[in-house]
Coordinates of C-alpha atoms and ligand atoms in Angstrom, one line a residue:
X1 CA -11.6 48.2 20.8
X2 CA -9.1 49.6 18.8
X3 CA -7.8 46.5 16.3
X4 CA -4.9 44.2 17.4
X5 CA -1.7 44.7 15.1
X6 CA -1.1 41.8 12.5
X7 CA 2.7 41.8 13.1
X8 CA 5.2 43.8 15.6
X9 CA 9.1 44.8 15.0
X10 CA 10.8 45.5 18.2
X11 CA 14.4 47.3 17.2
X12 CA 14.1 49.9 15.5
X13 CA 17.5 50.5 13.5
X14 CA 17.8 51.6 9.9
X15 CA 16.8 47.8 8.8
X16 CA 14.2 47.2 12.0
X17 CA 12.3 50.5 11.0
X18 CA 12.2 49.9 7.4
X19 CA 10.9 46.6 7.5
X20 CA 8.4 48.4 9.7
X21 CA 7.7 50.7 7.3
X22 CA 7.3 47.9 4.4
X23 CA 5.0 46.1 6.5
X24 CA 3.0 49.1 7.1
X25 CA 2.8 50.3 3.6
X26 CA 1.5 46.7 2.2
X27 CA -1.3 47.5 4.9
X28 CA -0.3 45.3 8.0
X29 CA -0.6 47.3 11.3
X30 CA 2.6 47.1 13.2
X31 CA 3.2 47.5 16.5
X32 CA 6.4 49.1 17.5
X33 CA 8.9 48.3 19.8
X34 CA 12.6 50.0 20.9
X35 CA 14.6 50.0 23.9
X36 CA 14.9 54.0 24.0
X37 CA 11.2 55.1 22.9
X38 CA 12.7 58.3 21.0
X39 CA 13.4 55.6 17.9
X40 CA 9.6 54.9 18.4
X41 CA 8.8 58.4 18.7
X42 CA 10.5 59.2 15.6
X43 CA 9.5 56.5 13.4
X44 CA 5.6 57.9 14.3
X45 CA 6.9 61.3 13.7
X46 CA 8.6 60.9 10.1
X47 CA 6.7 58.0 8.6
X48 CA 3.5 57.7 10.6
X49 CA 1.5 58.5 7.5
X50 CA 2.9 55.5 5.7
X51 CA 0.0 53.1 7.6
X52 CA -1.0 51.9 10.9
X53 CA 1.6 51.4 13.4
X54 CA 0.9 50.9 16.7
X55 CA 3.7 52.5 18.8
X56 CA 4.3 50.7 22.3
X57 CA 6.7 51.8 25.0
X58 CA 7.1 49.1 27.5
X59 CA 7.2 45.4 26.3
X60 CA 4.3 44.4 28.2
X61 CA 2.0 47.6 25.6
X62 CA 4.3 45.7 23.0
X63 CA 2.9 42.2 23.3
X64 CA -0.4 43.2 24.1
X65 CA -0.8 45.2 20.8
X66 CA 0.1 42.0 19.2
X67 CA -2.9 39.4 17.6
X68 CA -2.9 36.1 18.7
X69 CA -0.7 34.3 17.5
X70 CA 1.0 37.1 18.5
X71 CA 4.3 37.6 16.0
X72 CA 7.2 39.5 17.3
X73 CA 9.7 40.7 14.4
X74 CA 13.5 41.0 16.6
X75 CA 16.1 43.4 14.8
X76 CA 18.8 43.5 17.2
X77 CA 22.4 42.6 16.9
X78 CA 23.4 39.2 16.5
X79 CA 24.5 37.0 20.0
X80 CA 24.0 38.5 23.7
X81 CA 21.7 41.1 22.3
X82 CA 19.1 38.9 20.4
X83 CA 19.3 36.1 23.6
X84 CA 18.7 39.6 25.9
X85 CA 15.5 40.6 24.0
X86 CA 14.3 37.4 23.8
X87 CA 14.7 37.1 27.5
X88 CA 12.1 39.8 27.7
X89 CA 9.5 39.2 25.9
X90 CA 9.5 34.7 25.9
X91 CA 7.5 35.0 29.7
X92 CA 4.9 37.5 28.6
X93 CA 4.0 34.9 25.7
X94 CA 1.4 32.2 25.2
X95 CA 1.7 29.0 23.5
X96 CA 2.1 29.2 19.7
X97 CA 3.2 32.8 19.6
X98 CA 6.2 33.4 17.4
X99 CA 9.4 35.5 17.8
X100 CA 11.3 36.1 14.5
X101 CA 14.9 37.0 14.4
X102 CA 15.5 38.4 11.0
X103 CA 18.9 39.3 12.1
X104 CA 22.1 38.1 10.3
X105 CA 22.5 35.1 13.5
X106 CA 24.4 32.4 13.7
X107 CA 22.4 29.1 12.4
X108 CA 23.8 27.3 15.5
X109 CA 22.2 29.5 18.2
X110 CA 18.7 30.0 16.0
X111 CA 18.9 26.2 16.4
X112 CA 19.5 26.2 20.2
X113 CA 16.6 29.1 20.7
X114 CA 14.6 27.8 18.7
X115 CA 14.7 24.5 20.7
X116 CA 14.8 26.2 23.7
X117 CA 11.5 28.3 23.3
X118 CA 10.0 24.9 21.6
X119 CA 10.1 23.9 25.4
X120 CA 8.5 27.0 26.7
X121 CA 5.7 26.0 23.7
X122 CA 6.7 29.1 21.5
X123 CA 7.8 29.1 17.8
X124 CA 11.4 30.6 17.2
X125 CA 11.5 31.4 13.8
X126 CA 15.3 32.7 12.2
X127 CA 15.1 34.7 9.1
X128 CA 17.6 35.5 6.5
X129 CA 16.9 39.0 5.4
X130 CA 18.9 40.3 2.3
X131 CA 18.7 43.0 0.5
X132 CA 20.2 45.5 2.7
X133 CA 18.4 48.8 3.9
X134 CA 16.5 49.6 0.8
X135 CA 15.4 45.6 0.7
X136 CA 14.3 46.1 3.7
X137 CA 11.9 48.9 2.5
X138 CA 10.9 48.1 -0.8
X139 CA 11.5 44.3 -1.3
X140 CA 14.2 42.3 0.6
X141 CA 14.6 38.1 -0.2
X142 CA 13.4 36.5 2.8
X143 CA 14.5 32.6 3.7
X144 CA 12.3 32.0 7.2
X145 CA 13.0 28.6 9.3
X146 CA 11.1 27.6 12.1
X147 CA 8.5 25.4 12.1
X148 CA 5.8 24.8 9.2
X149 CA 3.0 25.6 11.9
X150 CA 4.4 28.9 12.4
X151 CA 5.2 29.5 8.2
X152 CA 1.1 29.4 8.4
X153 CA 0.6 32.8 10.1
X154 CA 4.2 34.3 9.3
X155 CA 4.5 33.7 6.1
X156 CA 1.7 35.2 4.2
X157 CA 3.4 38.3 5.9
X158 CA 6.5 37.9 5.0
X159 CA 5.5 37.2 0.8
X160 CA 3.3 40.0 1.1
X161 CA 6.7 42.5 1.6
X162 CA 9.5 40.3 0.0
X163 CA 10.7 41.8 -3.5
X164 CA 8.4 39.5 -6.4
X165 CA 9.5 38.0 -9.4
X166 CA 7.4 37.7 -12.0
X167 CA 4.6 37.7 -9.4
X168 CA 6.4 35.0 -6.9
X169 CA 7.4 36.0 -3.7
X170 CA 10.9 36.1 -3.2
X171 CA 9.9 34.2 -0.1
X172 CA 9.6 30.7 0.5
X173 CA 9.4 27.9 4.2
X174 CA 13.8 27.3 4.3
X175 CA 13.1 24.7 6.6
X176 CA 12.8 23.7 9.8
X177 CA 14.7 24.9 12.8
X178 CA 18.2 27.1 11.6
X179 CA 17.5 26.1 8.2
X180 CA 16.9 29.8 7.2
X181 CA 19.6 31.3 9.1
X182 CA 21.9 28.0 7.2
X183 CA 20.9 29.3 4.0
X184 CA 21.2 33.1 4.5
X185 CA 25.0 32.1 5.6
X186 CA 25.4 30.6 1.9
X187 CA 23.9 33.6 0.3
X188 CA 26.4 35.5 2.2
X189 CA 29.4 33.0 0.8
X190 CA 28.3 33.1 -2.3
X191 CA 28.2 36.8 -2.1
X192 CA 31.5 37.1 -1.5
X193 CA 32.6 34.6 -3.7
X194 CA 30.9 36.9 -6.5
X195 CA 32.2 40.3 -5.2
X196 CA 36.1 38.6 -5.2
X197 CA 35.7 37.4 -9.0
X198 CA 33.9 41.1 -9.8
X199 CA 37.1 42.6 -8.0
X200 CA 39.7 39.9 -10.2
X201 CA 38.0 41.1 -13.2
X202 CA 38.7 44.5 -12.6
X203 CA 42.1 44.5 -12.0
X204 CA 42.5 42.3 -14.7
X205 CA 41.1 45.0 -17.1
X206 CA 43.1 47.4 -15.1
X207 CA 46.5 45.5 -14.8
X208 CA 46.5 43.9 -18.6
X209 CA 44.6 46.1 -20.7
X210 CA 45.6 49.7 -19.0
X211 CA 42.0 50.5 -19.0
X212 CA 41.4 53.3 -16.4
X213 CA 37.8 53.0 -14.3
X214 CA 35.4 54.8 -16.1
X215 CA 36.4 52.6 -19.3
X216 CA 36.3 49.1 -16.8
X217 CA 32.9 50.8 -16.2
X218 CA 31.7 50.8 -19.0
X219 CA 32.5 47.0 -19.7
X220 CA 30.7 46.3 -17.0
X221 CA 27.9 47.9 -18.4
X222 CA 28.0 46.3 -21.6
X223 CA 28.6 42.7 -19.5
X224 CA 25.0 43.9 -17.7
X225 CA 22.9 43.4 -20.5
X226 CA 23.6 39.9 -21.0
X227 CA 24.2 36.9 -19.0
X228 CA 26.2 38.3 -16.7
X229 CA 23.6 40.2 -15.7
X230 CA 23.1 41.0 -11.9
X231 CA 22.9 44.1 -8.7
X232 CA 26.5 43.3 -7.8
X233 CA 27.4 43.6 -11.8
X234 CA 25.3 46.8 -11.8
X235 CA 26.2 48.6 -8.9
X236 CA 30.3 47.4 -9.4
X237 CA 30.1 49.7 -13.2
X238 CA 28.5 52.7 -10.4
X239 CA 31.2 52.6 -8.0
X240 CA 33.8 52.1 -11.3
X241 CA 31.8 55.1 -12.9
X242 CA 32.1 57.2 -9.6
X243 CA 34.5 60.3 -9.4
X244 CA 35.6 61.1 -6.3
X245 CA 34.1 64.8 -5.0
X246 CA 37.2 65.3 -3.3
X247 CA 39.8 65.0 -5.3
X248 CA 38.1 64.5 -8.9
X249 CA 40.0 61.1 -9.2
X250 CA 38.4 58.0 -9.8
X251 CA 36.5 57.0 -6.3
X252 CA 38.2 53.5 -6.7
X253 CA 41.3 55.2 -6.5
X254 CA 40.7 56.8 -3.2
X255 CA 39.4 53.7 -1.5
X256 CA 42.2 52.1 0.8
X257 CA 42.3 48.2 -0.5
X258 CA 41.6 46.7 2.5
X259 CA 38.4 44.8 2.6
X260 CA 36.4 44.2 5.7
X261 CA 34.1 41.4 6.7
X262 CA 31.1 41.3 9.3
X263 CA 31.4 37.3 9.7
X264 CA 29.1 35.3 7.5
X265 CA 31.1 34.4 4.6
X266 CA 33.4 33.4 7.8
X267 CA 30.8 31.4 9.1
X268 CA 30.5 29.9 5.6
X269 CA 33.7 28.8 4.8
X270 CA 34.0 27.3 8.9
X271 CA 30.9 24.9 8.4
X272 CA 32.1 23.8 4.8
X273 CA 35.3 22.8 6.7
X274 CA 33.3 21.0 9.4
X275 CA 30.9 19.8 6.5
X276 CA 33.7 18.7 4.3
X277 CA 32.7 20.6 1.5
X278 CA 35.5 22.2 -0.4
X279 CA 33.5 25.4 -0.7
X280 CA 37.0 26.7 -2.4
X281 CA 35.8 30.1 -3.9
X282 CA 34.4 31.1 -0.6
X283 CA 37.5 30.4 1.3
X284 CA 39.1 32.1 -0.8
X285 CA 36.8 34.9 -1.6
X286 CA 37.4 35.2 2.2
X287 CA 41.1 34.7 2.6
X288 CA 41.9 37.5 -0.3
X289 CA 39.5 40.1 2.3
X290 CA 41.8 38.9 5.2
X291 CA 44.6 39.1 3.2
X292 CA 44.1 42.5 2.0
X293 CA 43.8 43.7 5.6
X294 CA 47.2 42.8 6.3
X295 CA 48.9 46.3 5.6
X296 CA 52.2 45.5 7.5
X297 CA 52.5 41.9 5.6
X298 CA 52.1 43.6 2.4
X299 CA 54.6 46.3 2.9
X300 CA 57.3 44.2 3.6
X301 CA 56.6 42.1 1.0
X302 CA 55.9 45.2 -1.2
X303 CA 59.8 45.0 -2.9
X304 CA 59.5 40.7 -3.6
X305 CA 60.7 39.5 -7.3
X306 CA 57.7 39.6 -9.8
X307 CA 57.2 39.8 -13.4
X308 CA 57.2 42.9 -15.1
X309 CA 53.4 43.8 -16.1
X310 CA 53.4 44.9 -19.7
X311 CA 49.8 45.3 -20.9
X312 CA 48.5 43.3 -23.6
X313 CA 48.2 44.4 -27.1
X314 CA 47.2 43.8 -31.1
X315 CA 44.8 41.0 -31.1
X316 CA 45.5 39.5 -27.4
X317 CA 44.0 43.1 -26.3
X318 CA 41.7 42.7 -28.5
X319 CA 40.3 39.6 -26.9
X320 CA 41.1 39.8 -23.6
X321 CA 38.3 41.7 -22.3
X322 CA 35.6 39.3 -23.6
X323 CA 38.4 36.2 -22.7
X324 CA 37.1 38.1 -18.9
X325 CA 33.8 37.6 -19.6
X326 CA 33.9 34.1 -20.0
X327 CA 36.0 33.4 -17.3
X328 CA 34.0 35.3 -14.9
X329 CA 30.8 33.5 -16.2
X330 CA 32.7 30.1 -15.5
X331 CA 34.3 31.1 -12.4
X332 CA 30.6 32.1 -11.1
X333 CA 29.5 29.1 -12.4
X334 CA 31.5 26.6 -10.1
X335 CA 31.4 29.3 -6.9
X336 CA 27.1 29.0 -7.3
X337 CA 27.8 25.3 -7.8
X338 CA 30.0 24.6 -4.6
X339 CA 27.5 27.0 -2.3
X340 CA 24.2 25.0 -3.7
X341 CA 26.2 22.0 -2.5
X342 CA 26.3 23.5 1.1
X343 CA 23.8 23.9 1.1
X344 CA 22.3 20.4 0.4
X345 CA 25.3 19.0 2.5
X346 CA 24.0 21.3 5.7
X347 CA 20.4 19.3 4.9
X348 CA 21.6 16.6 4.9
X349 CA 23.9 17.0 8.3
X350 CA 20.7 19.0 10.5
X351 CA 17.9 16.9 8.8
X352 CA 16.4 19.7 6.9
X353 CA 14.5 19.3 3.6
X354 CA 15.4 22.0 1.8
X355 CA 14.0 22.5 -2.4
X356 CA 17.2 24.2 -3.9
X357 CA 15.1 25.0 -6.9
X358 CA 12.8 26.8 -4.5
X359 CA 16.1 28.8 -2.8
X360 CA 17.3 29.6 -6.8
X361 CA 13.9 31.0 -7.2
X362 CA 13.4 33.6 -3.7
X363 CA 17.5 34.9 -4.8
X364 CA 16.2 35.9 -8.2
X365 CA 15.0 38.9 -6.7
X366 CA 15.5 41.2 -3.1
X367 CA 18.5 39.8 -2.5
X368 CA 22.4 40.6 -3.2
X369 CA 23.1 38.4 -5.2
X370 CA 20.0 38.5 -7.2
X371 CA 20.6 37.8 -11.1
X372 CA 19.3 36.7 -14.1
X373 CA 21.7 33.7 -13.7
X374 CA 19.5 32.3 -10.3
X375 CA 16.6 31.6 -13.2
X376 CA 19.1 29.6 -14.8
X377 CA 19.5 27.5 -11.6
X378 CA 16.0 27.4 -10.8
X379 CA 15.5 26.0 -14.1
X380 CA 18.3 22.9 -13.9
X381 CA 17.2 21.9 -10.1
X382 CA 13.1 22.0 -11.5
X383 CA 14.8 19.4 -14.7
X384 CA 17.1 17.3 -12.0
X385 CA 16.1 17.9 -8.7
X386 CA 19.0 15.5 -7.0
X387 CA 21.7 17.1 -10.0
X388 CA 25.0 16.5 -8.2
X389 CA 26.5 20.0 -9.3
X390 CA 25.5 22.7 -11.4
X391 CA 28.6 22.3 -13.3
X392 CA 27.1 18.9 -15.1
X393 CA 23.2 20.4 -15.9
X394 CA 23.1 20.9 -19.4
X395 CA 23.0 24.8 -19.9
X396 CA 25.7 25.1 -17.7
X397 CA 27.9 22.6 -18.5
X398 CA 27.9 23.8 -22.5
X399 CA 28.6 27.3 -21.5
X400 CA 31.8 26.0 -19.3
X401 CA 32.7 24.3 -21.8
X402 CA 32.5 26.6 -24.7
X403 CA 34.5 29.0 -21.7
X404 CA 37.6 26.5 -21.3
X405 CA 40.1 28.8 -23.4
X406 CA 39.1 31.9 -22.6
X407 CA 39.5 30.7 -19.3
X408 CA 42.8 29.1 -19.2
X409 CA 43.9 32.0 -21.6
X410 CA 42.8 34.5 -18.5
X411 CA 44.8 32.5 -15.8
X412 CA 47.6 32.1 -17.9
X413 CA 47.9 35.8 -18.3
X414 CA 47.0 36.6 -15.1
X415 CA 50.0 34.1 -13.8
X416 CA 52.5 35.5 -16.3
X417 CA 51.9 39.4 -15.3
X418 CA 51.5 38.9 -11.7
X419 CA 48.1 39.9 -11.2
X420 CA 46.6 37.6 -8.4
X421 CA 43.6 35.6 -9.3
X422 CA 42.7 33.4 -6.8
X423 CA 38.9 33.2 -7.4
X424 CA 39.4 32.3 -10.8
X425 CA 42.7 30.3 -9.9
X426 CA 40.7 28.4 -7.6
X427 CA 37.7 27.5 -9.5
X428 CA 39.4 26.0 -12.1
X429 CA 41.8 24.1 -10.1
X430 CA 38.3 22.8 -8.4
X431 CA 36.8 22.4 -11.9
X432 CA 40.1 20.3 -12.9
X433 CA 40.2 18.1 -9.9
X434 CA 36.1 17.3 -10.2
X435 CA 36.8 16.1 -13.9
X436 CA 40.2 14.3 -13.7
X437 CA 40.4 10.5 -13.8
X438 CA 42.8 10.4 -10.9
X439 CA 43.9 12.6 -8.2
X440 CA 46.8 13.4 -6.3
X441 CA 45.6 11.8 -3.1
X442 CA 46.1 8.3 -3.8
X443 CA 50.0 9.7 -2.9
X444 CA 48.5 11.4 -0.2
X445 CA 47.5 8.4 1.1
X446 CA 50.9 6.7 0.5
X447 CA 52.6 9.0 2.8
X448 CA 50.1 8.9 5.2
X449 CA 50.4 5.8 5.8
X450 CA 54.4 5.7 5.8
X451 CA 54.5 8.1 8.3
X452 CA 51.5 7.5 10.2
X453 CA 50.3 3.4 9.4
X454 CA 47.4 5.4 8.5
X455 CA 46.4 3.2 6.4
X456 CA 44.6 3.3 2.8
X457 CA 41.9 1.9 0.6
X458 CA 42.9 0.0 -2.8
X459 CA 41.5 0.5 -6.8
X460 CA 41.5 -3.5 -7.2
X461 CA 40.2 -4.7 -3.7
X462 CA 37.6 -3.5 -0.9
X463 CA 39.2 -3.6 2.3
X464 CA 41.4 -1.2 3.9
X465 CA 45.0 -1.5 4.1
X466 CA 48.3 -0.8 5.2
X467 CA 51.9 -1.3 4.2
X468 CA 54.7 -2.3 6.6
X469 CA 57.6 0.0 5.2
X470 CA 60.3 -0.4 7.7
X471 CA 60.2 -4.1 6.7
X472 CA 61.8 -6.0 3.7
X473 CA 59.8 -6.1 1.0
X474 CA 57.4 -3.9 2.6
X475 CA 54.7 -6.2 2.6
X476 CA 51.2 -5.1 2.4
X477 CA 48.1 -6.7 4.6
X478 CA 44.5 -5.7 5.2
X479 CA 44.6 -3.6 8.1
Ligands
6PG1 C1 22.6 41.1 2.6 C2 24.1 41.4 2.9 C3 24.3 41.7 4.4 C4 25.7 41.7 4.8 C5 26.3 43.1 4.9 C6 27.7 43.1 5.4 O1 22.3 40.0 2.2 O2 21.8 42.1 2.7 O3 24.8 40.2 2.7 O4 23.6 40.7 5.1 O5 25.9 41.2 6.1 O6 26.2 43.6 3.6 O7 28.5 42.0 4.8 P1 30.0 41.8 5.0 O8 30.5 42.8 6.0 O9 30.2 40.4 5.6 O10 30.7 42.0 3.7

């Protein structure tokens, strides 16, 4: 009787194979699964030697290589595709089997399957995987929903081949249903949020100082080995560093400056809407991708009035670049502050109970935006586990606060030359409007209601009210 495989992946892509392969190698037999068996074949052929895989070529050899509760890894694309493969498998299932889609899905539809197969008595278990390819094979961050039953057998798994930080799993139970999925989706917004405020840096070292790549590079280096420290600050001074084969100019040079964007910091920015959360480095993380890609736009606006960009010098130079640094730090302070919030306000809307501290702890590590910094947040959600916003936690809040110049200085400069900033535009404008005494939208309110009897709520009275302006005196009544 040859022994039953602990786990199977069925999609054998560059990301389905090497979590295959990491699974494997920590000593797991895995069954294999792919719709055209040469994947299968080839997987056995190149890497066979890296443990026990048990290769299958139909599903029903699949799920009968599989241990009770049988656990079904699914690395397919997102939508039709995932709903197609679970189609074929769910009937040759028994009760309390799992299916796992560590795909980058939607959190919606992981909460409709996983409803769906709850009816059928399976577990449906959405995964956020980050970490990319080389996560997948050496250490991703993993953030599992599902049930707690079916954490029991899955996630032991899962820790064993999640990246570890200082011997913790960067693994953890999300929470229930398309809590993972939820949570990966944040990851992804944050990401972006990061990546824009790495890219504003840049050209701000580019467009005030006149420093060429290689020089930005090095910054970025020197920025690495402190608190800034982080895979997207590290790999940002490789591609700065890089010299194009081609043409021996600096690869940044050579890149056209359009960004793309697979969906999720989309996604992101879509439920903050619906959540009301005003996730404002996101969106705009987002916006400035979708804004880059609009080369006719830009063309015609190409010639448009602008001020002329004279690079800094004597002591402004001097400071500039560190000015950056603290900028960046607050900027990324207030874009991790406003996706933590999300997340809690995406608990609170789908009944999830979801340990922030716990989600700051699996991101230190795997993931793309793993940092340094995440041990910061684990640390002030472990002191206050209901803290309203990063931004008021003591650690943080000092190092905002000793940031304020440098800050203002850096969007002041970036404003007068011309160099757009709207990651770090918009996290101090959102850093502003969280601390001011009163807003703008008491007027907001005032016109609302003049146009549309909308009617408003009062500072010296409960109640909610409107204001009759087409009459004389415009008297005012509860509504
Ligand atoms: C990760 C990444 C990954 C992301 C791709 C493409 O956590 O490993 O976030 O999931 O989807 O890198 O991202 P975009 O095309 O949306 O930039």
């Amino acid at each position: 009787m040859t022994k039953k495989a602990d786990i199977g992946v069925t999609g054998l892509a560059v990301m389905g194979r090497n979590l295959a392969r990491n699974l494997a190698r920590r000593g797991h037999t895995v069954a294999l699964h792919n719709r055209s068996e040469s994947r299968t074949r080839e997987l056995i052929e190149q890497f066979g030697d890296e443990g026990d895989f048990a290769p299958a070529y139909s599903a029903r050899e699949f799920v009968d290589a599989l241990e009770r509760p049988r656990k079904l890894v699914v690395m397919v694309k997102a939508g039709g595709p995932t709903d197609a493969v679970i189609e074929e498998f769910a009937p040759l299932l028994d009760e309390g089997d799992v299916i796992v889609d560590a795909g980058n899905a939607h959190f919606a539809d992981t909460r409709r399957r996983e409803a769906a197969l709850r009816e059928r008595g399976l577990h449906f278990v959405g995964t956020g995987v980050s970490g990319g390819e080389e996560g997948a094979l050496h250490g991703p961050s993993i953030m599992p929903g599902g049930s707690a039953e079916s954490y029991e057998s899955l996630g032991p798994l899962l820790e064993s081949i999640a990246a570890h930080v200082d011997g913790e799993p960067c693994c953890t139970h999300i929470g229930a249903d398309g809590a993972g999925h939820f949570v990966k989706m944040v990851h992804n917004g944050i990401e972006y949020s990061d990546m824009q405020l790495i890219a504003e840096s840049y050209d701000l070292l580019r467009g005030a100082l006149g420093y060429e790549p290689a020089q930005i590079a090095d910054v970025f280096r020197t920025w690495n080995a402190g608190r800034l420290e982080s895979y997207l600050i590290e790999i940002t001074a490789e591609v700065l560093g890089h010299t194009d084969a081609a043409t021996g100019r600096p690869f940044v040079d050579v890149v056209a400056d359009e960004a793309e964007q697979k969906g999720t910091g989309r996604w992101t920015v879509q439920i903050g809407l619906d959540l009301g959360e005003p996730i404002t480095g996101i969106a705009e993380a987002t916006f400035a991708r979708s804004l880059s890609g609009h080369a006719d736009l830009r063309s015609a606006a190409h010639g448009l009035a602008g001020p002329t960009r004279a690079p800094l010098s004597g002591a402004d130079a001097e400071r500039f670049a560190d000015d950056v640094e603290q900028a960046l730090y607050a900027s990324k302070v207030v874009a991790y502050a406003q996706g933590f919030n999300q997340i809690l306000a995406g608990a609170a809307e789908y009944g999830w109970d979801i340990d922030l501290g716990k989600v700051a702890a699996i991101w230190r590590g795997g993931c793309i935006i793993r940092a340094r910094f995440l041990d910061d947040i684990r640390a002030a959600y472990a002191d206050e586990a209901d803290l309203p916003t990063l931004l008021t936690s003591g650690g943080f809040r000092k190092a905002v606060e000793d940031a304020q110049d440098s800050w203002r200085s850096v969007v002041q400069t970036a404003v007068r030359l011309g160099i757009p900033t709207p990651g770090f535009s918009t996290a101090l404008a959102y850093y502003d409007a969280l601390r001011a005494d009163r807003l703008p939208a008491a007027l907001v309110q005032g016109q609302r209601d003049f146009f549309g009897a909308h009617t408003y709520r009062r500072v010296d009275s409960g109640g909610v009210f409107h204001t009759e302006w087409a009459a004389d005196g415009r008297p005012e009544h509860p509504a």
